[in-house]
Amino acid sequence: MTDPLNRILVSGEELDRAMLATVLVGLVQIDKVSGDVRFSARSAKLTKKMQILLLLLGRKAAKAMGLIDTEATGPKEMEPVLGLKGGPLRGQLFQLKKERLVQAVKGKYLIPNYAIEAVKELLPGSD
């Protein structure tokens, strides 16, 4: 007999590609050559907090598709994409880390797989 609790077991390594695609469609595009994440007109109207999250999720998708080597990225690389300078960007990243939406690894940031659904819930119109 199979343990019914097995239905709730997940691996921290598992990526819900369908959920990730659902969050990103219509908000970002990923260059199939460089793996660069680009914002759509709709995402340009979102808060900087949401843009940071979308950028990091876009990098997660680019990594999952083999377009880039690592999804983690540092503030210096994020600044030109977001149009947000160091101090305010680091403040936002600190807050997102506190909210457990972002992880820091050696000065670079990524969204853990478990937080994808939480980011989806933050998007306007997700209810």
XYZ file of C-alpha atoms in Angstrom:
127
model
C 0.000 0.000 0.000
C 1.289 3.423 -0.930
C 1.595 5.956 1.874
C -0.977 8.738 1.245
C 1.521 11.276 2.552
C 3.710 10.627 -0.500
C 1.364 12.937 -2.435
C 2.720 15.953 -0.554
C 6.414 15.100 -0.857
C 8.442 17.327 -3.142
C 12.092 17.824 -3.817
C 13.647 21.239 -3.338
C 15.257 20.613 -6.716
C 11.967 20.159 -8.585
C 10.914 23.043 -10.778
C 7.251 23.425 -11.639
C 7.818 24.521 -15.235
C 4.090 24.945 -15.884
C 3.693 27.279 -12.894
C 6.787 29.234 -13.919
C 5.473 29.654 -17.466
C 2.062 30.732 -16.148
C 3.671 33.488 -14.091
C 5.930 34.760 -16.870
C 3.737 34.618 -19.998
C 2.808 38.122 -21.100
C 5.200 39.757 -18.631
C 8.669 38.822 -19.849
C 10.387 37.524 -22.925
C 13.648 35.620 -22.976
C 16.108 36.045 -25.813
C 16.727 32.565 -27.208
C 20.349 33.334 -28.084
C 21.628 35.305 -25.080
C 19.104 34.239 -22.428
C 18.535 37.911 -21.553
C 15.240 38.679 -19.823
C 13.188 41.513 -21.287
C 10.098 43.095 -19.792
C 6.832 43.472 -21.703
C 4.931 46.767 -21.732
C 2.584 45.298 -19.106
C 5.386 44.417 -16.685
C 6.969 47.861 -17.099
C 3.920 49.215 -15.233
C 4.452 46.939 -12.222
C 6.269 47.951 -9.047
C 10.041 47.608 -8.888
C 9.551 44.803 -6.356
C 7.518 42.827 -8.891
C 10.006 43.613 -11.661
C 12.844 42.249 -9.532
C 10.865 39.063 -8.939
C 10.026 38.725 -12.643
C 13.651 39.271 -13.628
C 14.771 36.541 -11.233
C 12.014 34.184 -12.407
C 12.953 34.923 -16.006
C 16.531 33.937 -15.212
C 15.228 30.742 -13.582
C 13.361 29.933 -16.806
C 16.396 30.780 -18.963
C 18.533 28.455 -16.838
C 15.909 25.692 -17.032
C 15.963 25.981 -20.835
C 19.766 25.816 -20.906
C 20.187 29.385 -22.190
C 22.327 30.585 -19.264
C 24.654 28.794 -16.865
C 23.291 30.137 -13.580
C 20.041 31.735 -12.531
C 21.585 33.677 -9.632
C 22.538 37.250 -10.456
C 23.977 40.203 -8.590
C 22.690 43.742 -8.137
C 25.238 45.161 -10.621
C 23.804 42.962 -13.381
C 20.224 43.813 -12.368
C 20.654 47.608 -12.303
C 20.589 48.272 -16.068
C 17.675 45.901 -16.654
C 15.575 47.393 -13.859
C 16.674 51.013 -14.107
C 17.183 50.942 -10.360
C 20.424 52.021 -8.709
C 22.431 50.126 -6.080
C 21.096 51.432 -2.770
C 17.365 51.208 -3.528
C 17.851 47.887 -5.341
C 19.733 46.373 -2.408
C 16.995 47.622 -0.062
C 14.362 45.870 -2.173
C 16.430 42.682 -2.301
C 16.897 42.773 1.476
C 13.122 43.081 1.947
C 12.411 40.269 -0.515
C 14.918 38.088 1.317
C 13.163 38.882 4.589
C 9.854 37.850 3.000
C 11.502 34.553 1.942
C 10.791 35.220 -1.716
C 14.476 35.556 -2.597
C 17.625 33.750 -1.480
C 21.114 35.195 -1.442
C 24.002 32.954 -2.457
C 27.470 34.532 -2.355
C 26.153 38.024 -3.097
C 23.880 36.878 -5.902
C 20.141 36.410 -5.765
C 17.620 33.844 -6.972
C 14.077 32.765 -6.269
C 13.853 29.324 -4.673
C 11.500 26.918 -6.427
C 9.131 26.843 -3.450
C 8.490 30.601 -3.800
C 7.239 30.598 -7.415
C 3.618 30.179 -6.367
C 3.965 32.935 -3.748
C 5.247 35.304 -6.448
C 2.300 34.326 -8.653
C -0.071 35.296 -5.850
C 1.531 38.755 -5.636
C 0.819 39.568 -9.269
C -2.100 41.930 -9.838
C -5.158 40.051 -11.050
C -3.973 36.687 -9.765
C -6.968 36.201 -7.458
